[in-house]
Amino acid sequence: MNPLDDFTRAVEAVLFAADEPLSIDSLRAHVGEGDVRGALARLAEDYSGRGINLVRRGDRWHFQTAGDMAHLLRRNRDEVRRLSRAAIETLAIIAYHEPVTRADIEAIRGVQISKGTLDVLMDAGWVRPAGRREVPGRPLTYGTTQSFLAHFGLESRRDLPGIEDLKAAGLLDPIDLALEELAVEKPDEGD
Amino acid sequence: MNPLDDFTRAVEAVLFAADEPLSIDSLRAHVGEGDVRGALARLAEDYSGRGINLVRRGDRWHFQTAGDMAHLLRRNRDEVRRLSRAAIETLAIIAYHEPVTRADIEAIRGVQISKGTLDVLMDAGWVRPAGRREVPGRPLTYGTTQSFLAHFGLESRRDLPGIEDLKAAGLLDPIDLALEELAVEKPDEGD
Amino acid sequence: MSGEQLTLDLEGWEGPLDLLLNLARAQKVDLKQISILALVEQYLVYVEQARTLKLELAADYLVMAAWLAYLKSALLLPRDPAVEPSPEELALRLQLRLERLSAMREAGARLMARDRLGRDVFRRGAPEGLRRVRKANWSAGIFDLISAYGQVSARTRPVMHVVHDREVMTLEAAIARVAALIGTAIDWAAIQSFLPEGAAGSFRRSALASSFLAALELARQGKLELQQRGPFEPLYLRAPA
């Protein structure tokens, strides 16, 4: 790439870091006095024929992926979904106590789990059925998967911090989440 | 800017569009077969000297603004948390000595780790449990993460400032080992 | 006295080692060349000053002071080869610890001074995002996982209530006792005489209450008779005539 003067580099950096298209005035507010138009023209030319282009929309400028590369991306972004509190707690209980039945999980959490919670964890590929327990009713037990370990960067379940470690890390301080939790979580509608 | 082949353009486009650093494998999942490493090398060179640089952090790559543009872009909002002195030292000890146990950290600092110190570092995503040490009690060890490298602009732990000097000076060795070394330097009276 | 340099800012220290390191740095030499004796002296003066100012020193500062005082005398006295480890080794150990803490403190400062992502350097502000290969992309980190477990444990771990072992006499025991004793009582006897010998305090009160209920029950069964002259008067028991 051809060397750039620092003013043009600054315009380039500001456009890149901006979270919305920028007008010439707002660019100038960041980079100070200078030939903003000239810098934009230079950048637009530099980036023509690259994987990303500098484009003008109305009076604002921004970088965008080259049109012919769109098939590699998807326009409406696949949003990363965060696990609900109920799901993360359920996952933690399964990881620490596996194999566990649903009743075990409910006993430890002190709240019923809704049907969708385990579905989400299985959908994510982190939890799997792990056989039935040989007691009356033969309830299904659950355990974690290889991809659970991979996702959380664990070699084995033994790498999970124990209760003493959690206490030392300040993670056992009671937090008033219990009530919140009860209010948020809907009662189980059965399956 | 110099014209690019479509494969390198594709790697460039995907890296720009990504909202997190990408490994070579995940790049390949998007752009298909081809010389991903070669394309990365080409792009890194193209962008050196621009307002944006392609950087490697651990085994992942991303574009970021050039360091000398910091004065134009610096944000002093709450995005970067202020760490306590205890947290900074603890982070340094984990990074330079990893994997380390809590006892190791306390031995170096000469004080107990207060609750919340490790908690803050883990919450920031810079520190993670890194397996147990196979000694009595099997204490949990801690290590740094990919986002630690990304946040502090390190290609790998070898880039930690001064780590080679510290190693050479024996300052990363336990004290008992250092004492033995010193004893060996003296004439040995046989065994 | 070399005390004029001392500023007694105890809030700032993170423990005795931290204080020692700061004192050592005031010697303005490489930690390898540090004079441990001078350092020990400075620390002891510091702690002594804090004491005369009646500042409250945490116990570990005093423990360190005691240890350093021992080290000082060991370094000054003629060497006793039987004492292991030698005072020189102890001094060396202290110096090595200071070097290590100092190295990490500097490393931390250098780390913090780097161009940090989100403060000095930035990723793209508005990335288009990528198509996910996986159907759903659930996000959770190891910290989410273990802190969730911490919270579940903190919330549901049984709280232990310790009930002091109170001595009581149960109603069953009182019935058995009164029933057994009433046969030997020829005449009216006050209820207090049915209580176990030596009963005192809360046990006596418990035994009295239970024996009273036992007497009512046994009277109902026709196994004894009760007599009381008036409210709050002594209560007498005897076997049925």
Coordinates of C-alpha atoms in Angstrom, one line a residue:
Chain A
M1 CA 0.0 0.0 0.0
N2 CA 1.3 3.4 -0.8
P3 CA 2.5 5.5 2.1
L4 CA 0.1 8.0 3.5
D5 CA 0.6 11.4 5.1
D6 CA -0.5 11.6 8.7
F7 CA -3.5 13.7 8.0
T8 CA -5.0 11.2 5.6
R9 CA -4.1 8.3 8.0
A10 CA -6.0 10.2 10.8
V11 CA -9.1 10.5 8.6
E12 CA -8.8 6.8 7.7
A13 CA -8.5 5.8 11.4
V14 CA -11.4 8.0 12.5
L15 CA -13.7 6.6 9.8
F16 CA -12.7 3.1 10.7
A17 CA -13.4 3.5 14.4
A18 CA -16.6 5.5 14.0
D19 CA -19.8 3.7 14.8
E20 CA -21.8 5.6 12.2
P21 CA -21.1 7.4 8.9
L22 CA -19.4 10.7 9.4
S23 CA -19.9 14.1 7.8
I24 CA -17.0 16.2 6.8
D25 CA -17.7 18.5 9.7
S26 CA -17.6 15.7 12.3
L27 CA -14.4 14.3 10.7
R28 CA -12.9 17.7 11.0
A29 CA -13.9 17.8 14.7
H30 CA -11.7 14.8 15.2
V31 CA -8.7 15.4 13.0
G32 CA -8.5 19.2 13.1
E33 CA -7.8 21.6 10.3
G34 CA -6.7 20.2 6.9
D35 CA -7.9 19.1 3.6
V36 CA -10.6 16.6 4.6
R37 CA -12.1 16.4 1.1
G38 CA -8.7 15.8 -0.4
A39 CA -8.0 13.0 2.1
L40 CA -11.4 11.4 1.5
A41 CA -10.8 11.5 -2.3
R42 CA -7.4 9.9 -1.8
L43 CA -8.8 7.2 0.5
A44 CA -11.8 6.4 -1.8
E45 CA -9.3 5.9 -4.7
D46 CA -6.9 3.8 -2.5
Y47 CA -9.7 1.5 -1.4
S48 CA -11.4 1.1 -4.8
G49 CA -10.6 -2.4 -5.9
R50 CA -10.0 -3.6 -2.3
G51 CA -12.2 -5.9 -0.2
I52 CA -13.6 -2.8 1.5
N53 CA -14.5 0.5 0.0
L54 CA -14.9 4.0 1.2
V55 CA -18.4 5.1 0.2
R56 CA -20.4 8.3 0.4
R57 CA -24.0 8.3 1.5
G58 CA -25.6 11.7 1.2
D59 CA -23.1 13.9 2.9
R60 CA -21.6 11.2 5.1
W61 CA -18.8 8.8 4.6
H62 CA -18.1 5.3 5.8
F63 CA -16.2 2.1 5.0
Q64 CA -18.2 -0.8 3.8
T65 CA -17.5 -4.3 2.5
A66 CA -17.2 -4.4 -1.3
G67 CA -20.5 -5.4 -2.9
D68 CA -19.1 -8.4 -4.6
M69 CA -17.9 -9.8 -1.3
A70 CA -21.4 -9.7 0.2
H71 CA -22.0 -13.4 -0.4
L72 CA -19.3 -14.1 2.3
L73 CA -21.1 -12.1 4.9
R74 CA -24.7 -11.7 5.7
R75 CA -26.4 -8.4 5.8
N76 CA -28.7 -8.8 8.8
R77 CA -26.2 -9.7 11.4
D78 CA -26.7 -12.9 13.3
E79 CA -27.0 -11.5 16.7
V80 CA -25.1 -13.2 19.4
R81 CA -27.6 -14.3 22.0
R82 CA -26.7 -14.3 25.6
L83 CA -27.9 -17.2 27.8
S84 CA -30.5 -16.3 30.3
R85 CA -29.7 -16.4 34.0
A86 CA -31.8 -19.6 34.3
A87 CA -29.8 -21.2 31.5
I88 CA -26.4 -20.3 32.7
E89 CA -27.2 -21.4 36.2
T90 CA -28.6 -24.7 34.9
L91 CA -25.5 -25.2 32.8
A92 CA -23.3 -24.5 35.8
I93 CA -25.2 -27.0 37.9
I94 CA -25.0 -29.7 35.2
A95 CA -21.3 -29.1 34.8
Y96 CA -20.6 -29.2 38.6
H97 CA -22.9 -32.1 39.4
E98 CA -23.3 -34.3 36.3
P99 CA -25.0 -36.6 35.7
V100 CA -28.0 -34.8 37.1
T101 CA -31.7 -35.1 36.6
R102 CA -34.1 -32.3 36.2
A103 CA -35.3 -32.7 39.7
D104 CA -31.7 -32.5 41.0
I105 CA -31.3 -29.2 39.1
E106 CA -34.5 -27.8 40.5
A107 CA -33.5 -28.9 44.0
I108 CA -30.2 -27.1 43.8
R109 CA -31.5 -24.0 42.1
G110 CA -34.6 -23.9 44.4
V111 CA -36.6 -22.9 41.3
Q112 CA -38.4 -25.0 38.7
I113 CA -36.8 -24.9 35.3
S114 CA -38.9 -24.2 32.3
K115 CA -38.8 -26.6 29.4
G116 CA -37.0 -24.2 27.1
T117 CA -34.0 -23.9 29.4
L118 CA -32.6 -27.4 28.8
D119 CA -33.6 -27.1 25.1
V120 CA -31.4 -24.0 24.7
L121 CA -28.4 -25.7 26.3
M122 CA -28.8 -28.8 24.1
D123 CA -29.3 -26.6 21.1
A124 CA -26.0 -24.8 21.9
G125 CA -24.5 -28.3 21.9
W126 CA -23.2 -28.0 25.5
V127 CA -25.6 -30.4 27.2
R128 CA -26.6 -33.9 26.3
P129 CA -28.8 -36.6 27.8
A130 CA -26.6 -38.9 29.8
G131 CA -28.6 -42.0 30.4
R132 CA -31.3 -42.8 32.9
R133 CA -30.9 -43.1 36.6
E134 CA -31.8 -46.5 37.9
V135 CA -34.4 -45.3 40.5
P136 CA -38.2 -45.5 40.3
G137 CA -39.4 -43.5 37.3
R138 CA -35.9 -43.9 35.7
P139 CA -35.5 -40.2 35.2
L140 CA -33.3 -38.9 32.4
T141 CA -30.0 -37.4 33.5
Y142 CA -28.0 -34.7 31.8
G143 CA -24.3 -34.1 31.3
T144 CA -22.0 -31.7 29.4
T145 CA -20.4 -32.3 26.1
Q146 CA -17.0 -32.1 24.5
S147 CA -18.0 -28.8 22.9
F148 CA -18.9 -27.5 26.3
L149 CA -15.3 -28.0 27.4
A150 CA -14.0 -26.5 24.2
H151 CA -16.2 -23.4 24.4
F152 CA -15.3 -22.7 28.0
G153 CA -11.6 -23.5 27.4
L154 CA -11.5 -26.3 29.9
E155 CA -9.4 -29.5 29.6
S156 CA -11.8 -31.4 31.8
R157 CA -14.5 -30.8 34.2
R158 CA -12.0 -31.1 37.0
D159 CA -10.6 -27.7 35.9
L160 CA -13.7 -26.0 37.2
P161 CA -12.9 -24.0 40.3
G162 CA -14.1 -25.6 43.5
I163 CA -16.2 -24.0 46.2
E164 CA -13.1 -22.8 48.1
D165 CA -11.7 -21.2 44.9
L166 CA -15.0 -19.5 44.3
K167 CA -15.1 -18.2 47.8
A168 CA -11.6 -16.8 47.6
A169 CA -12.4 -15.1 44.3
G170 CA -15.3 -13.3 45.9
L171 CA -17.9 -15.2 43.9
L172 CA -19.8 -16.7 46.8
D173 CA -21.0 -13.4 48.2
P174 CA -24.7 -13.6 48.4
I175 CA -26.3 -11.3 45.9
D176 CA -30.0 -10.4 46.0
L177 CA -30.6 -12.1 42.8
A178 CA -32.8 -14.8 44.2
L179 CA -35.9 -12.7 44.5
E180 CA -35.4 -11.1 41.1
E181 CA -35.0 -14.6 39.7
L182 CA -38.2 -15.8 41.1
A183 CA -40.1 -12.8 39.8
V184 CA -38.6 -13.2 36.3
E185 CA -38.9 -16.8 35.7
K186 CA -42.3 -18.2 34.7
P187 CA -43.6 -21.3 36.3
D188 CA -43.1 -24.5 34.5
E189 CA -45.9 -25.4 32.2
G190 CA -45.1 -29.0 32.2
D191 CA -44.1 -31.1 29.2
Chain B
M1 CA -3.5 1.3 -3.5
N2 CA -2.2 -1.7 -5.3
P3 CA -4.7 -4.0 -6.9
L4 CA -5.5 -7.2 -5.0
D5 CA -6.4 -10.7 -6.1
D6 CA -9.9 -11.7 -5.1
F7 CA -8.8 -14.2 -2.5
T8 CA -6.9 -11.5 -0.6
R9 CA -9.8 -9.1 -1.0
A10 CA -12.1 -11.7 0.4
V11 CA -9.9 -12.1 3.5
E12 CA -9.7 -8.4 3.8
A13 CA -13.5 -8.1 3.6
V14 CA -14.2 -10.8 6.1
L15 CA -11.7 -9.3 8.6
F16 CA -13.3 -5.9 8.2
A17 CA -16.8 -7.2 8.7
A18 CA -16.0 -9.4 11.6
D19 CA -16.9 -8.1 15.1
E20 CA -14.3 -10.2 16.8
P21 CA -10.7 -11.3 16.0
L22 CA -10.7 -14.3 13.7
S23 CA -8.5 -17.4 13.6
I24 CA -7.1 -18.8 10.4
D25 CA -9.7 -21.6 10.6
S26 CA -12.6 -19.3 11.0
L27 CA -11.3 -17.1 8.1
R28 CA -11.1 -20.3 6.0
A29 CA -14.6 -21.2 6.9
H30 CA -15.7 -18.0 5.2
V31 CA -13.4 -17.6 2.3
G32 CA -12.8 -21.2 1.4
E33 CA -9.6 -22.9 0.3
G34 CA -6.6 -20.8 -0.4
D35 CA -3.5 -19.3 1.0
V36 CA -4.9 -17.6 4.1
R37 CA -1.5 -17.1 5.7
G38 CA -0.1 -15.6 2.5
A39 CA -3.1 -13.2 2.2
L40 CA -2.7 -12.2 5.9
A41 CA 1.0 -11.5 5.3
R42 CA 0.2 -9.4 2.3
L43 CA -2.5 -7.4 4.0
A44 CA -0.4 -6.8 7.1
E45 CA 2.3 -5.3 4.9
D46 CA -0.2 -3.3 2.9
Y47 CA -1.6 -1.8 6.0
S48 CA 1.6 -1.1 7.8
G49 CA 2.0 2.7 7.7
R50 CA -1.7 3.3 7.3
G51 CA -4.2 4.7 9.8
I52 CA -5.4 1.1 10.3
N53 CA -3.2 -1.9 10.9
L54 CA -3.8 -5.6 10.6
V55 CA -2.5 -7.2 13.9
R56 CA -2.1 -10.7 15.2
R57 CA -3.2 -11.5 18.8
G58 CA -2.5 -15.0 19.8
D59 CA -3.8 -17.1 17.0
R60 CA -6.3 -14.5 15.9
W61 CA -6.2 -11.5 13.6
H62 CA -8.0 -8.3 13.5
F63 CA -7.8 -4.7 12.1
Q64 CA -7.4 -1.9 14.6
T65 CA -6.5 1.8 14.4
A66 CA -2.8 2.6 14.5
G67 CA -1.3 3.3 17.9
D68 CA -0.1 6.8 17.0
M69 CA -3.7 7.9 16.3
A70 CA -4.6 7.3 20.0
H71 CA -4.6 11.0 20.7
L72 CA -7.4 11.6 18.2
L73 CA -9.5 8.7 19.3
R74 CA -8.8 8.1 23.0
R75 CA -12.0 7.6 24.9
N76 CA -11.9 8.2 28.6
R77 CA -15.4 6.9 29.1
D78 CA -16.0 3.9 31.3
E79 CA -15.1 1.5 28.5
V80 CA -11.7 0.8 30.1
R81 CA -12.1 0.0 33.7
R82 CA -9.6 1.4 36.2
L83 CA -7.8 -1.4 38.0
S84 CA -6.6 -1.2 41.5
R85 CA -2.9 -1.6 42.2
A86 CA -3.6 -5.1 43.6
A87 CA -5.5 -6.1 40.4
I88 CA -2.7 -4.7 38.2
E89 CA 0.0 -6.6 40.1
T90 CA -2.1 -9.8 40.2
L91 CA -2.7 -9.5 36.4
A92 CA 1.1 -9.0 35.8
I93 CA 1.9 -12.0 38.0
I94 CA -0.6 -14.2 36.2
A95 CA 0.6 -13.1 32.8
Y96 CA 4.4 -13.4 33.5
H97 CA 4.2 -16.6 35.5
E98 CA 1.2 -18.5 34.2
P99 CA -0.1 -20.9 35.1
V100 CA -0.1 -19.7 38.7
T101 CA -2.1 -20.6 41.8
R102 CA -3.5 -18.2 44.2
A103 CA -0.8 -19.2 46.7
D104 CA 1.9 -18.3 44.1
I105 CA 0.4 -14.9 43.7
E106 CA 0.2 -14.3 47.4
A107 CA 3.8 -15.4 47.9
I108 CA 5.0 -12.9 45.4
R109 CA 2.9 -10.0 46.7
G110 CA 3.3 -10.8 50.3
V111 CA -0.3 -10.3 51.0
Q112 CA -3.5 -12.3 50.7
I113 CA -5.5 -11.7 47.5
S114 CA -8.6 -9.9 48.6
K115 CA -11.9 -11.1 47.4
G116 CA -12.9 -9.5 44.2
T117 CA -9.4 -9.1 42.7
L118 CA -9.5 -12.3 40.6
D119 CA -13.2 -11.7 40.2
V120 CA -12.5 -8.3 38.5
L121 CA -9.9 -9.8 36.2
M122 CA -12.0 -12.7 35.2
D123 CA -15.0 -10.5 34.6
A124 CA -12.9 -8.3 32.3
G125 CA -12.2 -11.5 30.4
W126 CA -8.4 -11.3 30.8
V127 CA -7.9 -14.2 33.3
R128 CA -9.4 -17.7 33.3
P129 CA -9.0 -20.8 35.3
A130 CA -6.2 -22.9 33.7
G131 CA -6.4 -26.3 35.1
R132 CA -5.3 -27.7 38.4
R133 CA -1.7 -28.3 39.5
E134 CA -0.9 -31.9 40.2
V135 CA 0.4 -31.4 43.7
P136 CA -1.4 -32.2 47.0
G137 CA -4.6 -30.3 47.3
R138 CA -4.7 -29.9 43.5
P139 CA -4.9 -26.2 43.6
L140 CA -6.6 -24.3 40.7
T141 CA -4.2 -22.4 38.5
Y142 CA -5.0 -19.2 36.5
G143 CA -3.8 -18.0 33.1
T144 CA -4.5 -15.2 30.7
T145 CA -6.9 -15.3 27.8
Q146 CA -7.0 -14.4 24.1
S147 CA -8.8 -11.1 25.0
F148 CA -6.0 -10.3 27.4
L149 CA -3.6 -10.4 24.4
A150 CA -6.0 -8.4 22.2
H151 CA -6.6 -5.8 24.9
F152 CA -2.9 -5.2 25.6
G153 CA -1.8 -5.4 22.0
L154 CA 0.4 -8.6 22.4
E155 CA 1.0 -11.1 19.6
S156 CA 1.7 -13.7 22.2
R157 CA 2.9 -13.9 25.8
R158 CA 6.5 -13.8 24.5
D159 CA 5.7 -10.1 23.7
L160 CA 5.0 -9.3 27.3
P161 CA 7.2 -6.2 28.0
G162 CA 10.6 -7.3 29.4
I163 CA 9.7 -10.9 29.8
E164 CA 13.0 -12.1 28.2
D165 CA 15.1 -10.0 30.6
L166 CA 13.1 -11.1 33.6
K167 CA 13.5 -14.7 32.6
A168 CA 17.2 -14.3 32.0
A169 CA 17.6 -12.6 35.4
G170 CA 15.8 -15.6 37.0
L171 CA 13.2 -13.2 38.3
L172 CA 10.4 -15.5 37.1
D173 CA 11.8 -18.5 39.0
P174 CA 10.6 -19.4 42.5
I175 CA 12.9 -18.2 45.3
D176 CA 13.9 -21.7 46.3
L177 CA 15.1 -22.4 42.8
A178 CA 17.0 -19.1 42.7
L179 CA 18.7 -19.9 45.9
E180 CA 19.8 -23.3 44.6
E181 CA 21.2 -21.6 41.5
L182 CA 23.2 -19.2 43.7
A183 CA 24.4 -22.2 45.7
V184 CA 25.5 -24.0 42.5
E185 CA 27.6 -21.0 41.6
K186 CA 29.6 -21.6 44.7
P187 CA 32.1 -24.4 44.6
D188 CA 30.3 -27.7 45.2
E189 CA 31.7 -29.7 48.1
G190 CA 30.6 -33.0 46.7
D191 CA 27.8 -35.3 47.7
Chain C
M1 CA 18.3 9.7 63.6
S2 CA 17.5 9.1 60.0
G3 CA 13.8 9.5 60.6
E4 CA 13.3 12.8 58.8
Q5 CA 12.5 11.1 55.5
L6 CA 9.7 9.0 56.9
T7 CA 6.2 9.9 56.1
L8 CA 3.8 7.8 58.0
D9 CA 1.3 7.1 55.3
L10 CA 0.1 3.7 56.3
E11 CA -3.0 3.7 54.2
G12 CA -0.9 3.4 51.1
W13 CA 0.8 0.1 51.9
E14 CA -0.4 -3.2 50.9
G15 CA 1.4 -5.1 53.6
P16 CA 4.9 -5.3 55.1
L17 CA 6.6 -6.4 51.9
D18 CA 5.2 -3.5 50.1
L19 CA 6.4 -1.1 52.8
L20 CA 9.8 -2.8 52.7
L21 CA 10.0 -2.4 49.0
N22 CA 9.3 1.3 49.2
L23 CA 11.9 1.7 51.9
A24 CA 14.4 -0.2 49.8
R25 CA 13.7 2.0 46.8
A26 CA 14.5 5.0 48.9
Q27 CA 18.1 3.6 49.2
K28 CA 18.3 4.4 45.5
V29 CA 20.5 1.5 44.6
D30 CA 19.9 -1.7 42.6
L31 CA 17.9 -4.1 44.7
K32 CA 20.8 -6.5 44.3
Q33 CA 23.1 -4.1 46.2
I34 CA 20.6 -3.2 48.8
S35 CA 21.8 -3.1 52.4
I36 CA 19.5 -5.4 54.2
L37 CA 20.7 -4.2 57.6
A38 CA 19.9 -0.6 56.7
L39 CA 16.5 -1.7 55.4
V40 CA 15.8 -3.6 58.6
E41 CA 16.8 -0.6 60.6
Q42 CA 14.5 1.7 58.6
Y43 CA 11.6 -0.7 58.9
L44 CA 12.0 -1.0 62.7
V45 CA 12.2 2.8 63.0
Y46 CA 9.1 3.2 60.9
V47 CA 7.1 0.7 63.0
E48 CA 8.4 2.3 66.2
Q49 CA 7.3 5.7 65.1
A50 CA 3.9 4.4 64.2
R51 CA 3.7 2.9 67.7
T52 CA 4.7 6.1 69.4
L53 CA 2.1 8.0 67.3
K54 CA -0.3 5.3 68.5
L55 CA -1.2 4.4 65.0
E56 CA -2.9 1.1 64.8
L57 CA -0.6 -1.3 62.9
A58 CA -2.0 -4.5 61.4
A59 CA -0.6 -7.6 63.0
D60 CA 1.4 -8.7 60.0
Y61 CA 3.5 -5.5 60.2
L62 CA 4.4 -6.4 63.8
V63 CA 5.1 -10.0 62.9
M64 CA 7.5 -8.7 60.2
A65 CA 9.0 -6.3 62.7
A66 CA 9.7 -9.2 65.1
W67 CA 11.2 -11.3 62.3
L68 CA 13.4 -8.4 61.1
A69 CA 14.6 -7.7 64.6
Y70 CA 15.6 -11.4 64.9
L71 CA 17.3 -11.2 61.5
K72 CA 19.1 -8.0 62.5
S73 CA 20.5 -9.6 65.7
A74 CA 21.4 -12.8 63.8
L75 CA 23.3 -10.8 61.2
L76 CA 25.2 -8.8 63.9
L77 CA 26.0 -11.6 66.3
P78 CA 28.9 -14.0 65.8
R79 CA 27.7 -16.7 63.5
D80 CA 26.4 -19.9 65.0
P81 CA 27.0 -22.6 62.3
A82 CA 24.3 -24.8 63.9
V83 CA 21.6 -22.4 63.0
E84 CA 19.9 -23.3 59.8
P85 CA 19.1 -21.4 57.6
S86 CA 22.0 -19.0 58.1
P87 CA 21.1 -15.3 58.6
E88 CA 22.8 -14.5 55.3
E89 CA 20.4 -16.9 53.5
L90 CA 17.4 -15.3 55.3
A91 CA 18.6 -11.9 54.2
L92 CA 19.2 -13.1 50.6
R93 CA 15.7 -14.6 50.6
L94 CA 14.2 -11.3 51.6
Q95 CA 16.2 -9.5 48.9
L96 CA 15.0 -12.0 46.3
R97 CA 11.4 -11.5 47.4
L98 CA 11.7 -7.7 47.0
E99 CA 13.3 -8.1 43.6
R100 CA 10.4 -10.3 42.5
L101 CA 7.7 -8.0 43.8
S102 CA 9.5 -5.0 42.2
A103 CA 9.8 -6.8 38.9
M104 CA 6.1 -7.6 38.8
R105 CA 5.1 -4.1 39.9
E106 CA 7.1 -2.7 37.0
A107 CA 5.7 -5.3 34.6
G108 CA 2.2 -4.3 35.6
A109 CA 3.0 -0.6 35.0
R110 CA 4.4 -1.4 31.6
L111 CA 1.4 -3.5 30.7
M112 CA -1.0 -0.7 31.7
A113 CA 1.0 1.8 29.7
R114 CA 0.6 -0.1 26.4
D115 CA -1.7 0.9 23.7
R116 CA -4.9 -0.7 24.9
L117 CA -7.7 -1.8 22.8
G118 CA -10.8 0.3 23.4
R119 CA -8.7 3.1 25.0
D120 CA -5.9 3.9 22.6
V121 CA -6.5 1.7 19.6
F122 CA -9.9 0.7 18.3
R123 CA -11.5 -2.0 16.3
R124 CA -13.9 -1.1 13.6
G125 CA -16.8 0.9 15.0
A126 CA -19.6 -0.6 13.0
P127 CA -18.6 -4.0 11.6
E128 CA -21.2 -5.6 9.3
G129 CA -20.7 -8.9 11.1
L130 CA -20.3 -12.3 9.7
R131 CA -22.7 -15.1 8.9
R132 CA -22.4 -17.7 11.6
V133 CA -21.6 -21.2 10.5
R134 CA -23.4 -22.5 13.5
K135 CA -27.2 -22.3 13.6
A136 CA -27.4 -20.5 16.9
N137 CA -24.6 -18.6 18.5
W138 CA -25.1 -18.7 22.2
S139 CA -22.6 -16.6 24.1
A140 CA -21.4 -17.3 27.6
G141 CA -17.9 -17.2 29.1
I142 CA -16.2 -19.3 31.8
F143 CA -16.7 -16.4 34.2
D144 CA -20.5 -16.3 33.5
L145 CA -20.5 -20.0 34.2
I146 CA -18.5 -20.1 37.5
S147 CA -20.0 -16.9 38.9
A148 CA -23.5 -18.3 38.2
Y149 CA -22.5 -21.4 40.1
G150 CA -21.1 -19.2 42.9
Q151 CA -24.5 -17.4 43.1
V152 CA -26.5 -20.6 43.1
S153 CA -24.3 -22.0 45.8
A154 CA -24.4 -18.8 47.8
R155 CA -28.2 -18.6 47.5
T156 CA -29.0 -22.2 48.3
R157 CA -26.3 -23.4 50.6
P158 CA -27.9 -24.4 53.8
V159 CA -27.5 -21.8 56.5
M160 CA -26.5 -23.5 59.7
H161 CA -28.4 -22.5 62.7
V162 CA -26.8 -23.8 65.9
V163 CA -29.3 -24.3 68.7
H164 CA -27.6 -24.4 72.0
D165 CA -28.1 -27.7 73.7
R166 CA -30.8 -26.8 76.2
E167 CA -31.4 -29.2 79.0
V168 CA -35.1 -30.0 79.2
M169 CA -37.2 -32.6 80.9
T170 CA -39.7 -34.0 78.5
L171 CA -43.3 -34.6 79.5
E172 CA -42.8 -38.3 79.0
A173 CA -39.9 -38.3 81.4
A174 CA -41.8 -36.2 83.9
I175 CA -44.8 -38.6 83.8
A176 CA -42.6 -41.6 84.4
R177 CA -40.8 -39.9 87.2
V178 CA -43.8 -38.5 89.0
A179 CA -45.7 -41.8 88.6
A180 CA -42.8 -43.7 90.0
L181 CA -42.2 -41.4 93.0
I182 CA -45.8 -40.9 94.0
G183 CA -46.0 -44.5 95.3
T184 CA -43.4 -43.7 97.8
A185 CA -45.0 -40.5 99.0
I186 CA -47.1 -41.4 102.0
D187 CA -48.5 -37.9 102.7
W188 CA -49.0 -34.7 100.8
A189 CA -45.7 -33.6 99.3
A190 CA -44.9 -30.4 97.5
I191 CA -44.4 -30.8 93.7
Q192 CA -40.8 -29.4 94.1
S193 CA -39.8 -32.6 95.9
F194 CA -40.5 -34.5 92.8
L195 CA -37.9 -32.7 90.8
P196 CA -34.5 -34.4 90.1
E197 CA -32.0 -33.7 92.7
G198 CA -29.6 -30.8 91.9
A199 CA -31.9 -29.5 89.1
A200 CA -31.1 -25.8 88.7
G201 CA -31.6 -22.9 86.4
S202 CA -33.5 -23.5 83.1
F203 CA -33.5 -27.2 83.6
R204 CA -35.2 -26.8 86.9
R205 CA -37.9 -24.6 85.3
S206 CA -38.4 -27.1 82.5
A207 CA -38.6 -30.0 85.0
L208 CA -41.1 -28.0 87.1
A209 CA -43.3 -27.2 84.1
S210 CA -43.2 -30.8 82.8
S211 CA -43.8 -32.2 86.3
F212 CA -46.8 -29.9 86.7
L213 CA -48.3 -31.1 83.4
A214 CA -47.5 -34.7 84.4
A215 CA -49.3 -34.3 87.7
L216 CA -52.4 -33.0 85.9
E217 CA -52.3 -35.9 83.5
L218 CA -51.8 -38.5 86.3
A219 CA -54.6 -36.8 88.3
R220 CA -56.9 -37.2 85.2
Q221 CA -56.0 -40.9 85.1
G222 CA -56.8 -41.2 88.8
K223 CA -53.3 -42.1 89.8
L224 CA -52.7 -39.1 92.2
E225 CA -54.5 -36.3 94.0
L226 CA -53.6 -32.6 93.9
Q227 CA -54.1 -30.0 96.5
Q228 CA -53.6 -26.2 96.5
R229 CA -55.0 -23.8 99.1
G230 CA -55.2 -20.9 96.9
P231 CA -53.8 -19.2 93.7
F232 CA -49.9 -19.3 93.8
E233 CA -49.9 -21.3 97.0
P234 CA -47.7 -24.4 97.0
L235 CA -49.0 -27.4 95.1
Y236 CA -49.2 -30.7 96.9
L237 CA -49.3 -34.2 95.5
R238 CA -50.1 -37.6 97.0
A239 CA -51.1 -41.1 96.0
P240 CA -54.9 -41.7 95.8
A241 CA -56.2 -42.6 99.3

